[in-house]
Short mmCIF file of C-alpha atoms in Angstrom, two decimals:
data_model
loop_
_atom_site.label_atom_id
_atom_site.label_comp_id
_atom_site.label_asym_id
_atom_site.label_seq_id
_atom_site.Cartn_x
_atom_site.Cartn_y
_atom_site.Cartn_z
CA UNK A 1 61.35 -92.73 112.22
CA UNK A 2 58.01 -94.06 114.22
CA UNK A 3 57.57 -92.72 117.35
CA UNK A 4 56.20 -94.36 120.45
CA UNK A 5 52.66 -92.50 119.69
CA UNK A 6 52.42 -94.36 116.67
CA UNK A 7 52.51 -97.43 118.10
CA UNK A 8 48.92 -99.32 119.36
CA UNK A 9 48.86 -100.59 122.73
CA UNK A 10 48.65 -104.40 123.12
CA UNK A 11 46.50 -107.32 124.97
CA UNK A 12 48.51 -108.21 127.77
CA UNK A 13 48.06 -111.43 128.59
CA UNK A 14 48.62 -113.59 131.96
CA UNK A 15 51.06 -114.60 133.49
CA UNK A 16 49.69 -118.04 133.52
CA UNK A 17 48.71 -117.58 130.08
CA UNK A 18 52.71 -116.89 129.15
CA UNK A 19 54.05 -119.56 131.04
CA UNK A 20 51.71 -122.15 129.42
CA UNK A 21 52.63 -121.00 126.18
CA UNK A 22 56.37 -121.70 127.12
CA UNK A 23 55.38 -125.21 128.61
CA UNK A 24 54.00 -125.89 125.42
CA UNK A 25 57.02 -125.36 123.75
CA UNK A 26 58.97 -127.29 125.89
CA UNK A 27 59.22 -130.59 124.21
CA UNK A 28 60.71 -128.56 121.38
CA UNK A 29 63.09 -126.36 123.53
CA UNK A 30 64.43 -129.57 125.08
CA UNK A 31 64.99 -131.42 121.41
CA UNK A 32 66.62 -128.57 120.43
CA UNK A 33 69.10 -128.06 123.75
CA UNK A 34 71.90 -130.68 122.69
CA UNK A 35 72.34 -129.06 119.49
CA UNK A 36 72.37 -125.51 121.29
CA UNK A 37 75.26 -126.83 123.05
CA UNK A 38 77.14 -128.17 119.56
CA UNK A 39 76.42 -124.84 118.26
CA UNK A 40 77.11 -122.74 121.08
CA UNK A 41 73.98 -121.27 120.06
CA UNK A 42 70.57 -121.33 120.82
CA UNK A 43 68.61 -122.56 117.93
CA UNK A 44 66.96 -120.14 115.71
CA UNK A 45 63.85 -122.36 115.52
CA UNK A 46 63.68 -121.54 119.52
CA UNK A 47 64.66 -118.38 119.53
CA UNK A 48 61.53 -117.84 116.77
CA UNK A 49 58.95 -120.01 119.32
CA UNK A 50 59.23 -118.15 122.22
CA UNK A 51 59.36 -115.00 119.88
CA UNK A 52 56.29 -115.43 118.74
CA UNK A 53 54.84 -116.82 122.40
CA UNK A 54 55.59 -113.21 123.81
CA UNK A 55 58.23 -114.86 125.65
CA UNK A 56 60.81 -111.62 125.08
CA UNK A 57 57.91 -109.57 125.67
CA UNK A 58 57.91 -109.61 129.46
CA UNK A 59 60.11 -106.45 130.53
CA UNK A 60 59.62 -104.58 127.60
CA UNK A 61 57.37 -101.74 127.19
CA UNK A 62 53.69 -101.79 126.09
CA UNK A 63 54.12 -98.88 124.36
CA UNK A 64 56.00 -101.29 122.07
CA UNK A 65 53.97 -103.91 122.25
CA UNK A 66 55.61 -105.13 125.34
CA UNK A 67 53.81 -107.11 128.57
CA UNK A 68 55.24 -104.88 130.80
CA UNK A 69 54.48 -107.29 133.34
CA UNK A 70 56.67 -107.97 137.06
CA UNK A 71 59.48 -109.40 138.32
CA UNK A 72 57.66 -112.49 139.76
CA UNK A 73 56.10 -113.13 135.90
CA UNK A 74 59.99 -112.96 135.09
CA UNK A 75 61.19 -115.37 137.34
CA UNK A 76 58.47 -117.77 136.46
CA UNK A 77 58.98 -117.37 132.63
CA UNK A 78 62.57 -118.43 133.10
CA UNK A 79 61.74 -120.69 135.10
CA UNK A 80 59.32 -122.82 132.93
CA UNK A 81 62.18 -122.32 129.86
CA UNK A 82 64.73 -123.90 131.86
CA UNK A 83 62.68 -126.62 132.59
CA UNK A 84 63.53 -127.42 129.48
CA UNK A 85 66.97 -125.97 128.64
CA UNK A 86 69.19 -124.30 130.54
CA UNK A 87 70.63 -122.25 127.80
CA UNK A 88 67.74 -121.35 126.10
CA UNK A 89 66.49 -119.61 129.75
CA UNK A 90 69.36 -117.97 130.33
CA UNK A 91 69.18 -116.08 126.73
CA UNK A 92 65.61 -115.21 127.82
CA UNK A 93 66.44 -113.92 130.70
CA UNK A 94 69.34 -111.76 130.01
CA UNK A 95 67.53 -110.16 127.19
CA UNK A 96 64.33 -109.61 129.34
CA UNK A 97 66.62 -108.10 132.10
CA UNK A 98 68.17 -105.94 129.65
CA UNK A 99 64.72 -105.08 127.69
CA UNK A 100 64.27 -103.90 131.06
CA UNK A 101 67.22 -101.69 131.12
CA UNK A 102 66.34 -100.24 128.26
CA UNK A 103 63.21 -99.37 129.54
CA UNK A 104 64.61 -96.89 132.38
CA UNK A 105 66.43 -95.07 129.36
CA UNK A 106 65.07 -91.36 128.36
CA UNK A 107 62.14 -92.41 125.38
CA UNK A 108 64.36 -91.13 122.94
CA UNK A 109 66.69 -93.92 123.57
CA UNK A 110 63.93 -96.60 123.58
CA UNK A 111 62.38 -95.11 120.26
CA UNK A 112 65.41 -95.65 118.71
CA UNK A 113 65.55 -99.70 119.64
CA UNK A 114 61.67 -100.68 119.60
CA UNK A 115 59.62 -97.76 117.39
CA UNK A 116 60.64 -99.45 114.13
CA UNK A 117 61.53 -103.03 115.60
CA UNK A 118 58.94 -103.66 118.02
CA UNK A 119 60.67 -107.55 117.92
CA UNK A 120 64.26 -105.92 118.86
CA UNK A 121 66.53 -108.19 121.24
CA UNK A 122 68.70 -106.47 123.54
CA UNK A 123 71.80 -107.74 125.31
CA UNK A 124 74.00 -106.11 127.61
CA UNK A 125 77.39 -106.24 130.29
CA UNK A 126 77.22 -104.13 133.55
CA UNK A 127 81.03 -103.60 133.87
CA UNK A 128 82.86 -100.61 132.32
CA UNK A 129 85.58 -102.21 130.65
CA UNK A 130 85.94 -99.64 128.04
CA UNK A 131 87.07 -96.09 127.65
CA UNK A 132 84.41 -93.45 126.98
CA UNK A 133 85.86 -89.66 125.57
CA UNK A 134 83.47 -86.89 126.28
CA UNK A 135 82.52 -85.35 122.59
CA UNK A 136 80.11 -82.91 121.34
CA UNK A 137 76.75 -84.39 121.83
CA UNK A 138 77.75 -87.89 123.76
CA UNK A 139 80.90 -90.13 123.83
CA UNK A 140 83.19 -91.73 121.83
CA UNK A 141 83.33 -95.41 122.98
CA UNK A 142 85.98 -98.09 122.88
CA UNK A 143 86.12 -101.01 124.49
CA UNK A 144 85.29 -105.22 124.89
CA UNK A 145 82.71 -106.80 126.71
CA UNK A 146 82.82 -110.27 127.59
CA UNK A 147 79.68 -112.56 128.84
CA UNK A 148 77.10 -111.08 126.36
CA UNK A 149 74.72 -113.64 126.50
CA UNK A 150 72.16 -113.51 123.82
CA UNK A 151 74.58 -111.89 121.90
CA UNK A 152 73.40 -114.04 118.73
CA UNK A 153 70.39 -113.17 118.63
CA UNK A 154 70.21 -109.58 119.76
CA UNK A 155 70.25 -105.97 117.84
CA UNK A 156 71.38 -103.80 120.17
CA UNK A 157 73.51 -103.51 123.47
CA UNK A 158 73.50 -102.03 127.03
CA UNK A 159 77.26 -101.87 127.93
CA UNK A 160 78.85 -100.28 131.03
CA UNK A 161 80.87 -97.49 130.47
CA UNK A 162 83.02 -94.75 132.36
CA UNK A 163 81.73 -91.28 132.00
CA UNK A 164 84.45 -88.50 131.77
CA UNK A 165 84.67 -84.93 131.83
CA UNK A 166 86.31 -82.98 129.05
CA UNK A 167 89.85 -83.34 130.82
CA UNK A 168 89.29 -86.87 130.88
CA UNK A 169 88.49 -87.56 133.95
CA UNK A 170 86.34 -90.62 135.08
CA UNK A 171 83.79 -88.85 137.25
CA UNK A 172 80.89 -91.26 137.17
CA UNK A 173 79.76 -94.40 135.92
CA UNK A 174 77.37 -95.27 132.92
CA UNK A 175 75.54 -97.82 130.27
CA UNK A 176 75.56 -97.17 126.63
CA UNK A 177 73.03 -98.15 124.49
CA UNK A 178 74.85 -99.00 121.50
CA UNK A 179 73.63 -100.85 118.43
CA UNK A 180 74.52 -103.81 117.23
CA UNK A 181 75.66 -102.99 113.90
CA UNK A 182 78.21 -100.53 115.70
CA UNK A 183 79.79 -103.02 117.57
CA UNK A 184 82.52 -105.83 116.77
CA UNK A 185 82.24 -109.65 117.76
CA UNK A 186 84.01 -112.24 118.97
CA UNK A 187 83.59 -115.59 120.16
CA UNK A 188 85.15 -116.39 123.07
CA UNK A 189 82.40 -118.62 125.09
CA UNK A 190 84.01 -121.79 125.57
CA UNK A 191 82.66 -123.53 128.79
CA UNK A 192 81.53 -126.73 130.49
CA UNK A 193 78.08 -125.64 130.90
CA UNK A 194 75.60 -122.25 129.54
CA UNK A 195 77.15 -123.56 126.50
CA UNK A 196 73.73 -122.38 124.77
CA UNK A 197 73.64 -119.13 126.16
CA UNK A 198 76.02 -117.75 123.44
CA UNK A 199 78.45 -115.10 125.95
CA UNK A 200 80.44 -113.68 123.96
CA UNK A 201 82.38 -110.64 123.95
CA UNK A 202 81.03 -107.54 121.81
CA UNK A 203 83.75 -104.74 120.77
CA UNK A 204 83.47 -101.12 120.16
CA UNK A 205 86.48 -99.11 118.31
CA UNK A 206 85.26 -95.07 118.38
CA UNK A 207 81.66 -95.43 118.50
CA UNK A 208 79.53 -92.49 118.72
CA UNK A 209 76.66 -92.67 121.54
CA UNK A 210 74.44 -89.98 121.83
CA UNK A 211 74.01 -88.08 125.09
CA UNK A 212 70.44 -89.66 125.23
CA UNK A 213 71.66 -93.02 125.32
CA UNK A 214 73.91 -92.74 128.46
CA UNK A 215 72.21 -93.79 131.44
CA UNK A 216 74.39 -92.93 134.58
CA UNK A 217 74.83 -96.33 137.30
CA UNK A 218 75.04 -95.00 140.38
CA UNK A 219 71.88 -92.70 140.56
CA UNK A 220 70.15 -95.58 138.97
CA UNK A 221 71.26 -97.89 141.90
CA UNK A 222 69.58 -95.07 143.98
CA UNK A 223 66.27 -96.05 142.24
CA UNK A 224 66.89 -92.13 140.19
CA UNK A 225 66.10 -93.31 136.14
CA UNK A 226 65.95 -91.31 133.45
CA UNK A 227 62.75 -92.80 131.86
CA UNK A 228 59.83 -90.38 131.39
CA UNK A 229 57.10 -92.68 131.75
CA UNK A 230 57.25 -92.65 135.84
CA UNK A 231 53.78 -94.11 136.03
CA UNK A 232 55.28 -97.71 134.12
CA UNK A 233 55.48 -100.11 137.75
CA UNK A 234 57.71 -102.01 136.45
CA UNK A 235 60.58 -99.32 135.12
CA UNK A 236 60.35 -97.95 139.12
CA UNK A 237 61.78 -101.62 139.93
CA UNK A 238 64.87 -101.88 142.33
CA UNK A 239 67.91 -101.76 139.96
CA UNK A 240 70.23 -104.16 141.66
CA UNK A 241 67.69 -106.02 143.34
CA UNK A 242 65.91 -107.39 140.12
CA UNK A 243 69.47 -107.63 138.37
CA UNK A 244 70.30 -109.95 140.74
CA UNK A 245 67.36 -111.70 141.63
CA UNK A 246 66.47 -112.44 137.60
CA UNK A 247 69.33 -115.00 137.29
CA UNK A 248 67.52 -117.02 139.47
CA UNK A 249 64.87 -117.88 137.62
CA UNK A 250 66.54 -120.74 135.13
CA UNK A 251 67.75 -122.13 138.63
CA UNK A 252 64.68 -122.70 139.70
CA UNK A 253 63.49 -124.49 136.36
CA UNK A 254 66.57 -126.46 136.16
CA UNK A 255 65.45 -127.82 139.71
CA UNK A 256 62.00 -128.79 139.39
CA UNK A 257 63.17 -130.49 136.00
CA UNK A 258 66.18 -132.33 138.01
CA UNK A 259 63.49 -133.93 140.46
CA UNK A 260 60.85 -134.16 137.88
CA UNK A 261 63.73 -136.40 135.91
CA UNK A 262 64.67 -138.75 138.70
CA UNK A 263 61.29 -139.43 140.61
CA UNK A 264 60.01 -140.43 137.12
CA UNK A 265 62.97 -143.35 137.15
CA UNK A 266 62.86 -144.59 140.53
CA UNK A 267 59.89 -147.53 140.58
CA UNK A 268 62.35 -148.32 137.65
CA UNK A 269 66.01 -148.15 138.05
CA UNK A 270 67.46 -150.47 140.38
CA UNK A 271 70.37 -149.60 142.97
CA UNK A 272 73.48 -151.43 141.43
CA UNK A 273 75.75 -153.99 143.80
CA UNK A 274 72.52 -153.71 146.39
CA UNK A 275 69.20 -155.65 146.58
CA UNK A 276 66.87 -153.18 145.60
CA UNK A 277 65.66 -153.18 142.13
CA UNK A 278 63.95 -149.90 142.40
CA UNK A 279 65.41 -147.31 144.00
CA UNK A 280 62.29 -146.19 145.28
CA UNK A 281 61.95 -148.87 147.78
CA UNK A 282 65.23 -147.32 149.79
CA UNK A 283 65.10 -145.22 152.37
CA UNK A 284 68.05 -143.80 151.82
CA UNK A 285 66.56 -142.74 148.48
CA UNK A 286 63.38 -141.58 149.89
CA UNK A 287 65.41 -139.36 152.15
CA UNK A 288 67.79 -137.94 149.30
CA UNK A 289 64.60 -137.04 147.37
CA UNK A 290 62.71 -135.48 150.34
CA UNK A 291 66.17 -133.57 151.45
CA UNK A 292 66.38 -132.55 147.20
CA UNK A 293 62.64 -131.00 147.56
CA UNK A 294 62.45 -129.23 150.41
CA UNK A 295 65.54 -127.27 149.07
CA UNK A 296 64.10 -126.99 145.85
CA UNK A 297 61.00 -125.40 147.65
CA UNK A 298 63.25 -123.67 149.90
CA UNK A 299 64.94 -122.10 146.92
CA UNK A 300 61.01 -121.23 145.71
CA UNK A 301 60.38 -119.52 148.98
CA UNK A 302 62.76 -116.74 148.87
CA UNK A 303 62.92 -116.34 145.38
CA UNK A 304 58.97 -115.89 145.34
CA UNK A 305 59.50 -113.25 148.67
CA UNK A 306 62.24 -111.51 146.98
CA UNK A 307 60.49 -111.05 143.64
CA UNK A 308 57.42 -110.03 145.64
CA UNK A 309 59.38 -107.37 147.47
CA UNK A 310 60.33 -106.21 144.45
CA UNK A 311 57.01 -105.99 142.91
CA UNK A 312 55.26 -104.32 146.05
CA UNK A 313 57.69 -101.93 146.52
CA UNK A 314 57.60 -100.54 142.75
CA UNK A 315 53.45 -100.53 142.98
CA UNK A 316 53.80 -98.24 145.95
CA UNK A 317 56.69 -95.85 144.38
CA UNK A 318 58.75 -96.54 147.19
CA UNK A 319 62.54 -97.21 146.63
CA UNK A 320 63.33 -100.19 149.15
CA UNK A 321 66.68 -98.99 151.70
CA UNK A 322 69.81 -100.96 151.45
CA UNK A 323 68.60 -103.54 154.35
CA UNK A 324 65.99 -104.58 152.07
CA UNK A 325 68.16 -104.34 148.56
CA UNK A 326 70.83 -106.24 150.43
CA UNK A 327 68.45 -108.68 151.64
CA UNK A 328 66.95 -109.47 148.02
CA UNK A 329 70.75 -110.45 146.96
CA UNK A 330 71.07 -112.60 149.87
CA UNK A 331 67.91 -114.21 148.91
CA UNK A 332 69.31 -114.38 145.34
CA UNK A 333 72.44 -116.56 146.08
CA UNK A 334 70.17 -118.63 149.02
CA UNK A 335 68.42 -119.86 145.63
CA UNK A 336 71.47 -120.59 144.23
CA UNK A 337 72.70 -122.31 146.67
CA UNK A 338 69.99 -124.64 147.51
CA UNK A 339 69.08 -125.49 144.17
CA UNK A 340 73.18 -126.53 143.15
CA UNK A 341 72.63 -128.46 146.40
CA UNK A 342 69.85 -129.85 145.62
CA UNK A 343 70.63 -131.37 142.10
CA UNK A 344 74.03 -132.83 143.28
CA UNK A 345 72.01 -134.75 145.56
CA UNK A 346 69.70 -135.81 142.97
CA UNK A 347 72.46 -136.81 140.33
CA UNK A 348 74.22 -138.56 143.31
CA UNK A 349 70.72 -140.32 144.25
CA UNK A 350 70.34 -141.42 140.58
CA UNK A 351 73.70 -142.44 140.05
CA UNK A 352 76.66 -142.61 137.47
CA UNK A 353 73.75 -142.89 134.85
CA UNK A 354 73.11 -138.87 135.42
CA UNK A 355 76.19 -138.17 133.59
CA UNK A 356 75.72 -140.17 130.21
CA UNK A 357 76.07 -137.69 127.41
CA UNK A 358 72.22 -138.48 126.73
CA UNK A 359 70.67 -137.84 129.81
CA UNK A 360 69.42 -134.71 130.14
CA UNK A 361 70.71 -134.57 134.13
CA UNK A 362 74.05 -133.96 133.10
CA UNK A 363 73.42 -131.20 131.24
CA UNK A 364 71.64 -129.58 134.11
CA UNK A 365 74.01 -129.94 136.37
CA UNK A 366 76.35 -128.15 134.54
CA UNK A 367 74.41 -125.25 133.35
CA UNK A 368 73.00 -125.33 136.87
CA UNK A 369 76.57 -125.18 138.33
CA UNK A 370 78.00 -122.45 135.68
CA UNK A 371 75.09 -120.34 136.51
CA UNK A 372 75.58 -120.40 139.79
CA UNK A 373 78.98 -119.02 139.47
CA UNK A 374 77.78 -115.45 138.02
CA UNK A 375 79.50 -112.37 140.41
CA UNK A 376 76.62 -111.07 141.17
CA UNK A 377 74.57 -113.86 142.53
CA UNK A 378 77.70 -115.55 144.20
CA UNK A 379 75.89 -117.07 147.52
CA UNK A 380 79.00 -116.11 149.88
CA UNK A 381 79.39 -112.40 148.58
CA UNK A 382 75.58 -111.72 148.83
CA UNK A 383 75.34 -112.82 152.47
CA UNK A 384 78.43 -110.64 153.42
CA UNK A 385 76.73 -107.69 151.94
CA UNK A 386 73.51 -108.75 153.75
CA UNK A 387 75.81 -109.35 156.62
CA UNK A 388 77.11 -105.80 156.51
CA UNK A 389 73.97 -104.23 155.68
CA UNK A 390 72.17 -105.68 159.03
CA UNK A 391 75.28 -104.53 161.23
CA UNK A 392 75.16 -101.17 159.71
CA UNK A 393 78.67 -101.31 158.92
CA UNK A 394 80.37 -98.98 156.74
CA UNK A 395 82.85 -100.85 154.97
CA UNK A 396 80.24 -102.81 152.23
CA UNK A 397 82.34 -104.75 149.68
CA UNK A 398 80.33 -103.05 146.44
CA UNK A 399 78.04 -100.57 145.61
CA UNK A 400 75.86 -102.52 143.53
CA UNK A 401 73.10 -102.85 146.52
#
């Protein structure tokens, strides 16, 4: 097997210089996003683009020919994919996030998924819903995971495990890096909207994971990884902070391409059983769209202040305290909820037209709305654990903070 000091460091380019390589794809991405949704797939000639564009390069490595680059350069990547499908960003951001994951495993772990597939995809599921028996040398590990998106197009898994003792015993909490030739599937994603995005549940009957490729949960939340390479910014990130705060980034795509859409059609498209034959000559309008974009640039403000938190904090080495972990979540579903806002005023604004089957608003809306529905960027939950965190209360609803 190649190790990691076979491997050649790589160029890293911009961040500008990734996103304008996904903007150039985007008049592809978006042909391609009703047939992602008949498929329940992204299509491969997508997944292959942003492949090649470096666009699943972001959180991994540069040991493996990674970027390596920050959780702002995350957000924005997403960002610019969703602005052309919603799907397709969510697939790049879920394996990014979990290329990420990987990365705070021991080196051992990440030889094994990138030293002789620099290209390898990884998906993953937080929760333990599985059974894990201590063995000599690791665990045996059965178990389903639903909500694997990505899991199409990616070779190995991160999946959330219990960690026993030899009696049995569920003393601690873990992910398994499993791969994807271990594990069964099955497709179960059958939804209104993320159609793309390709969640579907992975299965594991008895599979052997090596000690190395256990990475315990709750010492991670505590910022304590079991990566080598200490000096990597990135891999010093917040754990539930960027976990969280990465789902926002197709959100805030999905909203600059909602505005983008209906601005373009308003000298245009008249407003029906009224006199105006554009509907930018109505106030009302003009007040819909400026109430639409300052959310949307609401949204932009504390995702940017989050992800900068995040960033600032891992370039110093120092591991942000619950006030400021709990805040980043809060910020997280303040996105959410502003930009879900904001398109449902725009599709309202633009009228029953949003939701023929070929206008690319409706399809927005939904993924925007599915999205937006994920446990751990839930707008009400986050601000009660911001809630609790800033009244130092003891009774916090969940430990991922």
């Amino acid at each position: 097997m190649t190790t990691v000091t076979d491997t050649p460091l790589t160029t890293v380019p911009s961040a500008d210089e990734i996103v304008g390589r996904v903007r150039d794809l985007q008049p592809m991405l978006a042909k391609n996003s009703a047939q992602g949704e008949a498929d329940r797939r992204v299509v491969e000639e997508s997944i292959t683009a942003l492949t090649d564009a470096g666009a699943f390069k972001i959180a991994q490595p540069r040991r493996y020919g990674g970027y390596e680059t920050s959780m702002r350069t995350m957000l924005d990547v997403s960002a610019a994919v969703g602005e052309a499908d919603g799907g397709t960003a969510w697939v790049v951001t879920l394996c990014n996030v979990c290329a990420w994951l990987t990365g705070l495993f021991p080196e051992q772990a990440q030889d094994d998924v990138w030293a002789d597939t620099p290209d390898a995809k990884v998906s993953g599921v937080l929760s333990p819903t599985s059974e894990a028996v201590k063995v000599e040398g690791g665990f045996k590990v059965t178990g389903r995971w639903y909500y694997n998106s990505g899991s199409w197009h990616a070779s190995w898994a991160v999946l959330g495990i219990p960690i026993t003792n030899a009696d049995g015993e569920v003393i601690d909490q873990g992910l398994a890096l499993i791969p994807r030739t271990d594990l069964g599937f099955e497709e179960t994603w059958f939804v209104a909207g993320m159609k793309s995005s390709g969640s579907n549940c992975l299965i594991a009957t008895d599979v052997f994971v090596p000690e190395h490729r256990i990475m315990p949960v709750p010492a991670a939340i505590g910022g304590d990884y079991a990566t080598e390479h200490t000096d990597e910014i990135l891999y010093r990130s917040a754990f539930v902070p960027l976990l969280s705060l990465v789902l926002a980034g197709p959100q805030l795509g999905l909203g600059r391409k909602a505005l983008e859409l209906v601005t373009a059609k308003a000298d245009t498209k008249a407003i029906s059983y009224t006199f105006y034959t554009a509907q930018s000559d109505s106030v009302a309008f003009q007040l819909q769209i400026a109430e639409a974009a300052m959310l949307i640039d609401t949204a932009h403000l504390h995702a940017y202040r989050a992800a900068d938190d995040i960033d600032a904090a891992a370039a110093r080495g120092v591991y942000p305290d619950v006030i400021a972990r709990s805040r980043v979540r809060a910020d997280t579903g303040w996105v959410l909820d502003h930009i879900t806002k904001a398109i449902n005023i725009l599709v309202s604004a633009h009228g029953a037209g949003s939701f023929g089957e070929n206008n690319p608003l409706q399809r927005i809306w939904r993924d925007s709305n599915v999205a937006a529905r994920h446990a751990v960027t839930l707008p009400a939950v986050n601000y009660e654990v911001y809630g609790k965190a800033l009244l130092g209360r003891d009774d916090q609803i969940t430990p991922l903070i």
